[in-house]
């Protein structure tokens, strides 16, 4: 077996199961799970109808590049959302969810023949796929801490100067998981300038881009920023997904867009990788990308939950309102995030994720230590009930 598999860390939810082993939660309370970022709003009926209507596609092998209609739908959505014109033939690919694509991209982007250029940078805390993809591509991860004292930004000055020319790939996540931080135009310019100077590729994970709180004020995306700065899409690849946007995590459908020369190589890799999207899923995806009304309603529900829950928790937990996404990243009293999560589960039957499980020790600290991630993915009623229980738990522990 590939010895690099031994470098992989247990996934956060495996660690959570181990943390809860032997713990019996309060049987008088219904369980509420706010640990995993799985959307639980109902899947829109028109998407399910499109899936059923596309069942004849099961009789055909899928094409890795996807249908013209799907790539055109993605490009049209990107035009409406980001104000850019993408060539659906050379700058767009459908993928089986952003998770699959983010992992696969590192396998294609890291040059294993160049031993001096095999570093991959990611934020810390981070989506664990970045690390796994890096290790299995034969590269070494460099974790850039995103801390409250710098507003959860990626502070590029913390990258050692002699490391830059070894970096082949940089993962960024905006809106961020777990912090909800959105990169500004100045942030993007700094990163683009570094990429132009050192030649690394940027993988921009934007799977939370459609969950924000002020209608008509979407988070700045990498494609928009690159276009506004007049640099085209050079060395930039953007990843997005229908999972959060359209409440279809089980559909496994997303998109990748950006630098045409990199996309050409990634398509070649994917042709051998066997990652073509089912024609049935493509049919449902076209319907989803072409409709915005359901996305607006989705945002309304999240905005209502945050507007209701944050005031309930502000006196017992310390947090900043996120720029976007559906997480609250909050400090816990006492600073032991794992103990807090375990006791909350035991006494209140509410599940949250310890922040230290989402991070690695870097520069002498684990930037997730002392935090929990609360995913406001359940119904408004369930989230309100969970907030009441958390407030009572903190009050009892004080």
CSV table of C-alpha atoms in Angstrom, one decimal:
chain,number,residue,atom,x,y,z
A,1,UNK,CA,0.0,0.0,0.0
A,2,UNK,CA,1.0,3.6,-0.5
A,3,UNK,CA,3.1,4.5,2.6
A,4,UNK,CA,1.8,8.1,2.4
A,5,UNK,CA,-1.5,6.8,3.6
A,6,UNK,CA,0.1,6.4,7.0
A,7,UNK,CA,0.6,10.1,7.2
A,8,UNK,CA,-3.1,10.9,7.1
A,9,UNK,CA,-4.6,12.1,10.4
A,10,UNK,CA,-8.0,10.7,11.6
A,11,UNK,CA,-10.8,12.7,10.2
A,12,UNK,CA,-12.4,15.2,12.7
A,13,UNK,CA,-15.7,13.3,12.9
A,14,UNK,CA,-13.8,10.1,13.7
A,15,UNK,CA,-12.1,11.9,16.5
A,16,UNK,CA,-15.5,13.2,17.6
A,17,UNK,CA,-16.9,9.6,17.8
A,18,UNK,CA,-13.8,8.6,19.9
A,19,UNK,CA,-14.4,11.6,22.2
A,20,UNK,CA,-18.0,10.6,22.8
A,21,UNK,CA,-17.2,6.9,23.3
A,22,UNK,CA,-18.7,5.7,26.5
A,23,UNK,CA,-20.7,8.9,27.0
A,24,UNK,CA,-24.5,8.6,27.5
A,25,UNK,CA,-26.3,11.8,26.5
A,26,UNK,CA,-29.2,13.0,28.5
A,27,UNK,CA,-32.1,10.7,27.4
A,28,UNK,CA,-34.7,13.3,28.2
A,29,UNK,CA,-33.5,15.6,25.4
A,30,UNK,CA,-33.8,15.1,21.7
A,31,UNK,CA,-30.5,15.0,19.9
A,32,UNK,CA,-29.4,18.1,17.9
A,33,UNK,CA,-26.3,17.8,15.8
A,34,UNK,CA,-24.6,21.0,14.8
A,35,UNK,CA,-21.2,19.5,14.2
A,36,UNK,CA,-21.2,18.7,10.5
A,37,UNK,CA,-21.6,21.2,7.7
A,38,UNK,CA,-24.3,19.3,6.0
A,39,UNK,CA,-27.2,21.4,4.7
A,40,UNK,CA,-30.6,20.2,6.0
A,41,UNK,CA,-33.0,22.5,4.3
A,42,UNK,CA,-35.2,20.6,1.9
A,43,UNK,CA,-33.9,20.0,-1.6
A,44,UNK,CA,-36.0,22.1,-4.0
A,45,UNK,CA,-38.6,20.0,-5.8
A,46,UNK,CA,-37.7,21.3,-9.3
A,47,UNK,CA,-34.2,19.8,-8.9
A,48,UNK,CA,-35.6,16.4,-7.9
A,49,UNK,CA,-38.0,16.6,-10.9
A,50,UNK,CA,-35.1,17.4,-13.2
A,51,UNK,CA,-33.2,14.4,-11.8
A,52,UNK,CA,-36.1,12.1,-12.5
A,53,UNK,CA,-36.6,13.5,-15.9
A,54,UNK,CA,-33.0,12.8,-16.7
A,55,UNK,CA,-33.0,9.1,-15.8
A,56,UNK,CA,-32.7,8.1,-19.5
A,57,UNK,CA,-29.1,9.3,-19.1
A,58,UNK,CA,-28.3,6.2,-17.2
A,59,UNK,CA,-28.1,4.4,-20.6
A,60,UNK,CA,-25.0,6.5,-21.6
A,61,UNK,CA,-21.4,6.7,-20.4
A,62,UNK,CA,-20.8,10.2,-19.1
A,63,UNK,CA,-18.2,12.5,-20.7
A,64,UNK,CA,-15.5,13.8,-18.4
A,65,UNK,CA,-15.9,17.3,-19.7
A,66,UNK,CA,-19.6,17.2,-19.2
A,67,UNK,CA,-22.3,18.2,-21.6
A,68,UNK,CA,-22.2,21.5,-23.5
A,69,UNK,CA,-25.4,22.5,-21.8
A,70,UNK,CA,-24.0,22.0,-18.3
A,71,UNK,CA,-20.8,23.9,-19.0
A,72,UNK,CA,-22.8,26.7,-20.6
A,73,UNK,CA,-25.2,26.8,-17.5
A,74,UNK,CA,-22.2,27.0,-15.2
A,75,UNK,CA,-20.5,29.7,-17.3
A,76,UNK,CA,-23.8,31.7,-17.4
A,77,UNK,CA,-24.2,31.5,-13.6
A,78,UNK,CA,-20.6,32.6,-13.2
A,79,UNK,CA,-21.3,35.6,-15.5
A,80,UNK,CA,-24.3,36.6,-13.4
A,81,UNK,CA,-22.6,36.0,-10.0
A,82,UNK,CA,-19.1,37.2,-10.7
A,83,UNK,CA,-19.4,39.5,-13.6
A,84,UNK,CA,-16.9,37.6,-15.7
A,85,UNK,CA,-17.1,35.9,-19.1
A,86,UNK,CA,-15.9,32.3,-19.0
A,87,UNK,CA,-15.3,30.2,-22.1
A,88,UNK,CA,-17.4,27.1,-21.4
A,89,UNK,CA,-15.2,25.0,-23.6
A,90,UNK,CA,-11.8,25.7,-22.1
A,91,UNK,CA,-12.4,27.4,-18.7
A,92,UNK,CA,-15.2,25.3,-17.0
A,93,UNK,CA,-15.5,21.8,-15.8
A,94,UNK,CA,-18.2,20.0,-13.9
A,95,UNK,CA,-17.0,18.0,-10.9
A,96,UNK,CA,-18.5,15.4,-8.5
A,97,UNK,CA,-18.6,18.0,-5.7
A,98,UNK,CA,-15.9,20.4,-4.6
A,99,UNK,CA,-14.4,17.9,-2.1
A,100,UNK,CA,-13.5,15.4,-4.9
A,101,UNK,CA,-12.1,18.1,-7.1
A,102,UNK,CA,-10.1,19.9,-4.3
A,103,UNK,CA,-8.4,16.5,-3.6
A,104,UNK,CA,-7.8,15.6,-7.2
A,105,UNK,CA,-6.4,19.0,-8.1
A,106,UNK,CA,-3.4,18.6,-5.8
A,107,UNK,CA,-2.6,15.3,-7.5
A,108,UNK,CA,-2.5,17.1,-10.8
A,109,UNK,CA,-0.9,20.4,-9.7
A,110,UNK,CA,2.0,19.2,-7.6
A,111,UNK,CA,5.1,18.4,-9.7
A,112,UNK,CA,6.4,15.3,-8.2
A,113,UNK,CA,9.6,15.4,-10.4
A,114,UNK,CA,10.7,18.7,-8.8
A,115,UNK,CA,11.7,17.8,-5.3
A,116,UNK,CA,12.4,21.4,-4.4
A,117,UNK,CA,8.9,22.6,-5.4
A,118,UNK,CA,6.6,20.4,-3.3
A,119,UNK,CA,5.1,22.6,-0.6
A,120,UNK,CA,1.4,23.3,-0.4
A,121,UNK,CA,0.1,26.2,1.8
A,122,UNK,CA,-3.3,26.1,3.4
A,123,UNK,CA,-5.1,28.1,6.1
A,124,UNK,CA,-5.1,26.7,9.6
A,125,UNK,CA,-7.8,25.8,10.8
A,126,UNK,CA,-8.7,24.3,7.5
A,127,UNK,CA,-10.9,21.8,5.5
A,128,UNK,CA,-9.1,18.5,6.1
A,129,UNK,CA,-9.1,17.6,2.4
A,130,UNK,CA,-6.4,20.2,1.8
A,131,UNK,CA,-4.0,18.3,4.0
A,132,UNK,CA,-4.9,14.8,2.8
A,133,UNK,CA,-4.5,15.9,-0.8
A,134,UNK,CA,-1.2,17.5,-0.1
A,135,UNK,CA,0.3,14.4,1.6
A,136,UNK,CA,-0.9,11.9,-1.0
A,137,UNK,CA,0.5,14.1,-3.7
A,138,UNK,CA,3.9,13.7,-2.1
A,139,UNK,CA,4.1,17.3,-0.9
A,140,UNK,CA,4.6,18.8,2.5
A,141,UNK,CA,1.9,21.1,4.0
A,142,UNK,CA,2.6,24.5,5.4
A,143,UNK,CA,-0.1,25.7,7.7
A,144,UNK,CA,-0.8,29.4,7.9
A,145,UNK,CA,-2.6,30.3,11.1
A,146,UNK,CA,-5.7,32.4,10.8
A,147,UNK,CA,-6.1,34.0,14.2
A,148,UNK,CA,-8.6,36.4,15.8
A,149,UNK,CA,-5.9,39.0,16.4
A,150,UNK,CA,-5.4,39.5,12.6
A,151,UNK,CA,-9.1,39.2,11.8
A,152,UNK,CA,-8.7,35.5,10.7
A,153,UNK,CA,-6.8,36.7,7.6
A,154,UNK,CA,-4.1,34.6,6.0
A,155,UNK,CA,-1.0,36.7,6.9
A,156,UNK,CA,1.5,36.0,4.1
A,157,UNK,CA,4.3,37.8,5.9
A,158,UNK,CA,4.4,34.7,8.2
A,159,UNK,CA,5.6,32.6,5.3
A,160,UNK,CA,9.4,32.3,5.5
A,161,UNK,CA,11.0,34.1,2.5
A,162,UNK,CA,13.1,31.0,1.6
A,163,UNK,CA,9.9,28.9,1.3
A,164,UNK,CA,8.2,30.8,-1.4
A,165,UNK,CA,10.1,29.2,-4.3
A,166,UNK,CA,9.2,25.7,-3.0
A,167,UNK,CA,5.5,26.4,-3.1
A,168,UNK,CA,3.5,24.8,-5.9
A,169,UNK,CA,0.0,25.3,-4.7
A,170,UNK,CA,-1.9,27.5,-2.2
A,171,UNK,CA,-5.4,26.6,-0.9
A,172,UNK,CA,-7.6,29.5,0.2
A,173,UNK,CA,-11.1,29.3,1.4
A,174,UNK,CA,-13.4,32.3,1.2
A,175,UNK,CA,-15.9,32.5,2.8
A,176,UNK,CA,-13.7,30.6,5.3
A,177,UNK,CA,-14.4,27.3,7.0
A,178,UNK,CA,-14.7,27.6,10.0
A,179,UNK,CA,-14.3,31.3,10.5
A,180,UNK,CA,-16.7,32.7,7.8
A,181,UNK,CA,-13.9,35.2,6.9
A,182,UNK,CA,-14.3,36.7,3.3
A,183,UNK,CA,-11.2,37.9,1.5
A,184,UNK,CA,-11.1,41.5,0.4
A,185,UNK,CA,-9.9,42.9,-2.9
A,186,UNK,CA,-6.6,43.9,-1.1
A,187,UNK,CA,-6.3,40.4,0.2
A,188,UNK,CA,-6.7,39.0,-3.3
A,189,UNK,CA,-4.3,41.5,-4.8
A,190,UNK,CA,-1.6,40.5,-2.3
A,191,UNK,CA,-2.1,36.8,-3.1
A,192,UNK,CA,-2.1,37.3,-6.8
A,193,UNK,CA,1.0,39.4,-6.7
A,194,UNK,CA,2.8,36.6,-4.8
A,195,UNK,CA,1.6,34.0,-7.3
A,196,UNK,CA,2.8,36.2,-10.2
A,197,UNK,CA,6.2,36.6,-8.5
A,198,UNK,CA,6.7,32.9,-7.4
A,199,UNK,CA,4.6,31.0,-10.0
A,200,UNK,CA,2.4,28.9,-7.7
A,201,UNK,CA,-1.2,28.0,-8.5
A,202,UNK,CA,-4.1,29.2,-6.4
A,203,UNK,CA,-6.9,26.8,-5.5
A,204,UNK,CA,-9.8,29.0,-4.3
A,205,UNK,CA,-12.4,27.0,-2.4
A,206,UNK,CA,-15.7,29.0,-2.6
A,207,UNK,CA,-18.2,26.4,-1.6
A,208,UNK,CA,-19.9,28.7,0.9
A,209,UNK,CA,-20.0,31.7,-1.5
A,210,UNK,CA,-23.8,31.8,-1.7
A,211,UNK,CA,-24.6,31.8,2.0
A,212,UNK,CA,-24.4,35.4,3.2
A,213,UNK,CA,-26.6,37.7,5.2
A,214,UNK,CA,-27.4,40.8,3.2
A,215,UNK,CA,-29.3,40.2,0.0
A,216,UNK,CA,-27.6,42.0,-2.9
A,217,UNK,CA,-24.2,42.1,-1.2
A,218,UNK,CA,-22.5,38.8,-2.1
A,219,UNK,CA,-19.0,38.0,-0.9
A,220,UNK,CA,-16.2,39.0,-3.3
A,221,UNK,CA,-15.1,36.0,-5.3
A,222,UNK,CA,-11.7,35.2,-6.8
A,223,UNK,CA,-12.9,35.4,-10.4
A,224,UNK,CA,-14.3,38.9,-9.8
A,225,UNK,CA,-11.2,40.0,-8.0
A,226,UNK,CA,-8.9,38.8,-10.7
A,227,UNK,CA,-11.0,40.4,-13.3
A,228,UNK,CA,-11.2,43.7,-11.5
A,229,UNK,CA,-7.4,43.7,-11.1
A,230,UNK,CA,-7.0,43.2,-14.8
A,231,UNK,CA,-5.0,40.0,-14.7
A,232,UNK,CA,-7.3,37.5,-16.3
A,233,UNK,CA,-7.4,34.1,-14.5
A,234,UNK,CA,-3.6,33.4,-14.6
A,235,UNK,CA,-2.7,30.5,-12.2
A,236,UNK,CA,-6.2,30.7,-10.6
A,237,UNK,CA,-8.6,27.8,-10.3
A,238,UNK,CA,-11.9,28.3,-8.4
A,239,UNK,CA,-14.0,25.5,-6.9
A,240,UNK,CA,-17.7,25.7,-6.1
A,241,UNK,CA,-20.5,23.4,-5.3
A,242,UNK,CA,-24.3,23.0,-5.4
A,243,UNK,CA,-24.3,21.2,-2.0
A,244,UNK,CA,-24.7,24.4,0.2
A,245,UNK,CA,-26.1,26.7,-2.5
A,246,UNK,CA,-28.9,24.4,-3.5
A,247,UNK,CA,-29.3,22.0,-0.6
A,248,UNK,CA,-28.2,18.9,-2.6
A,249,UNK,CA,-25.1,17.5,-0.8
A,250,UNK,CA,-26.1,14.0,-1.9
A,251,UNK,CA,-26.1,15.0,-5.6
A,252,UNK,CA,-22.3,15.4,-5.5
A,253,UNK,CA,-22.2,18.2,-8.1
A,254,UNK,CA,-19.9,21.2,-8.4
A,255,UNK,CA,-17.8,23.2,-10.8
A,256,UNK,CA,-14.2,24.2,-11.4
A,257,UNK,CA,-13.2,27.3,-13.4
A,258,UNK,CA,-10.2,29.4,-14.3
A,259,UNK,CA,-6.9,29.4,-16.1
A,260,UNK,CA,-7.5,27.6,-19.4
A,261,UNK,CA,-4.0,26.1,-19.6
A,262,UNK,CA,-4.3,24.6,-16.1
A,263,UNK,CA,-7.8,23.4,-16.8
A,264,UNK,CA,-6.6,21.6,-19.9
A,265,UNK,CA,-4.1,19.6,-17.8
A,266,UNK,CA,-6.7,19.0,-15.1
A,267,UNK,CA,-9.2,17.6,-17.7
A,268,UNK,CA,-6.5,15.2,-18.9
A,269,UNK,CA,-6.0,14.0,-15.4
A,270,UNK,CA,-9.7,13.6,-14.8
A,271,UNK,CA,-10.1,11.6,-18.0
A,272,UNK,CA,-7.9,8.9,-16.5
A,273,UNK,CA,-9.1,9.5,-13.0
A,274,UNK,CA,-12.6,8.3,-14.0
A,275,UNK,CA,-14.5,11.2,-12.4
A,276,UNK,CA,-17.1,11.9,-15.1
A,277,UNK,CA,-20.4,13.2,-13.7
A,278,UNK,CA,-23.5,11.0,-14.4
A,279,UNK,CA,-25.8,12.4,-17.1
A,280,UNK,CA,-28.6,12.1,-14.6
A,281,UNK,CA,-26.8,14.4,-12.1
A,282,UNK,CA,-25.9,16.7,-15.0
A,283,UNK,CA,-29.6,17.2,-15.8
A,284,UNK,CA,-30.4,18.1,-12.2
A,285,UNK,CA,-27.3,20.4,-12.0
A,286,UNK,CA,-28.3,22.4,-15.1
A,287,UNK,CA,-31.7,23.1,-13.5
A,288,UNK,CA,-30.0,24.1,-10.2
A,289,UNK,CA,-27.4,26.4,-11.8
A,290,UNK,CA,-30.1,28.1,-13.9
A,291,UNK,CA,-32.3,29.1,-11.0
A,292,UNK,CA,-31.7,31.7,-8.3
A,293,UNK,CA,-35.0,32.0,-6.5
A,294,UNK,CA,-34.3,28.9,-4.4
A,295,UNK,CA,-30.9,30.2,-3.4
A,296,UNK,CA,-32.4,33.5,-2.2
A,297,UNK,CA,-34.9,31.6,0.0
A,298,UNK,CA,-32.0,29.5,1.3
A,299,UNK,CA,-30.1,32.6,2.3
A,300,UNK,CA,-33.2,34.0,4.0
A,301,UNK,CA,-33.4,31.0,6.2
A,302,UNK,CA,-29.8,31.1,7.2
A,303,UNK,CA,-30.0,34.9,7.9
A,304,UNK,CA,-33.0,34.3,10.1
A,305,UNK,CA,-31.2,31.6,12.1
A,306,UNK,CA,-28.1,33.8,12.7
A,307,UNK,CA,-30.2,36.8,13.6
A,308,UNK,CA,-32.1,34.8,16.1
A,309,UNK,CA,-29.3,32.6,17.6
A,310,UNK,CA,-26.4,35.1,17.9
A,311,UNK,CA,-28.3,37.3,20.5
A,312,UNK,CA,-29.1,34.2,22.5
A,313,UNK,CA,-25.5,33.3,22.8
A,314,UNK,CA,-23.7,36.6,22.9
A,315,UNK,CA,-23.7,36.8,26.7
A,316,UNK,CA,-22.4,33.2,27.3
A,317,UNK,CA,-20.0,32.6,24.3
A,318,UNK,CA,-17.4,34.9,22.7
A,319,UNK,CA,-17.6,35.2,18.9
A,320,UNK,CA,-17.6,37.6,16.0
A,321,UNK,CA,-20.4,37.5,13.5
A,322,UNK,CA,-19.1,35.7,10.4
A,323,UNK,CA,-18.9,37.5,7.1
A,324,UNK,CA,-20.7,34.6,5.4
A,325,UNK,CA,-21.1,30.8,5.5
A,326,UNK,CA,-23.2,29.0,8.1
A,327,UNK,CA,-20.8,28.5,11.0
A,328,UNK,CA,-20.3,30.2,14.4
A,329,UNK,CA,-16.6,30.0,15.4
A,330,UNK,CA,-16.7,30.7,19.1
A,331,UNK,CA,-14.4,30.6,22.1
A,332,UNK,CA,-15.4,28.3,24.9
A,333,UNK,CA,-15.1,29.2,28.6
A,334,UNK,CA,-12.1,27.5,30.2
A,335,UNK,CA,-10.4,27.0,26.8
A,336,UNK,CA,-10.7,23.2,26.6
A,337,UNK,CA,-12.8,22.8,23.4
A,338,UNK,CA,-12.9,18.9,23.5
A,339,UNK,CA,-14.0,18.8,27.1
A,340,UNK,CA,-16.7,21.5,26.4
A,341,UNK,CA,-18.0,19.5,23.4
A,342,UNK,CA,-18.1,16.3,25.4
A,343,UNK,CA,-19.9,17.7,28.4
A,344,UNK,CA,-22.3,19.6,26.2
A,345,UNK,CA,-23.1,16.4,24.4
A,346,UNK,CA,-23.5,14.5,27.7
A,347,UNK,CA,-25.7,17.0,29.5
A,348,UNK,CA,-27.6,18.7,26.7
A,349,UNK,CA,-27.5,16.2,23.8
A,350,UNK,CA,-26.1,18.9,21.5
A,351,UNK,CA,-23.2,18.0,19.2
A,352,UNK,CA,-20.6,20.6,18.2
A,353,UNK,CA,-17.1,20.2,16.8
A,354,UNK,CA,-14.0,21.0,18.8
A,355,UNK,CA,-12.0,23.6,17.0
A,356,UNK,CA,-8.7,21.9,17.7
A,357,UNK,CA,-9.9,18.9,15.5
A,358,UNK,CA,-9.9,21.3,12.5
A,359,UNK,CA,-6.3,22.6,12.9
A,360,UNK,CA,-2.7,21.5,13.3
A,361,UNK,CA,0.0,22.8,15.6
A,362,UNK,CA,1.9,25.5,13.7
A,363,UNK,CA,4.2,28.3,14.8
A,364,UNK,CA,3.9,27.0,18.4
A,365,UNK,CA,0.1,27.0,18.6
A,366,UNK,CA,-3.0,25.1,17.6
A,367,UNK,CA,-5.2,28.0,16.3
A,368,UNK,CA,-8.4,25.9,16.8
A,369,UNK,CA,-7.7,25.2,20.5
A,370,UNK,CA,-10.3,26.8,22.8
A,371,UNK,CA,-12.8,27.2,20.0
A,372,UNK,CA,-15.9,25.2,18.8
A,373,UNK,CA,-17.5,25.2,15.4
A,374,UNK,CA,-21.3,25.4,15.5
A,375,UNK,CA,-23.0,24.7,12.2
A,376,UNK,CA,-26.4,26.3,12.0
A,377,UNK,CA,-27.7,23.8,9.5
A,378,UNK,CA,-30.7,22.4,11.2
A,379,UNK,CA,-34.2,24.1,11.3
A,380,UNK,CA,-34.7,27.4,13.0
A,381,UNK,CA,-36.6,25.6,15.8
A,382,UNK,CA,-33.7,23.1,16.4
A,383,UNK,CA,-31.1,25.8,16.3
A,384,UNK,CA,-33.0,27.9,18.8
A,385,UNK,CA,-33.4,24.9,21.1
A,386,UNK,CA,-29.7,24.2,20.8
A,387,UNK,CA,-28.9,27.8,21.7
A,388,UNK,CA,-31.1,27.6,24.8
A,389,UNK,CA,-29.4,24.4,25.9
A,390,UNK,CA,-25.9,25.9,25.3
A,391,UNK,CA,-26.7,29.0,27.2
A,392,UNK,CA,-28.0,26.8,30.1
A,393,UNK,CA,-24.9,24.6,30.0
A,394,UNK,CA,-22.5,27.6,30.1
A,395,UNK,CA,-24.6,29.2,32.9
A,396,UNK,CA,-24.5,26.0,35.0
A,397,UNK,CA,-20.8,25.6,34.5
A,398,UNK,CA,-20.0,29.2,35.5
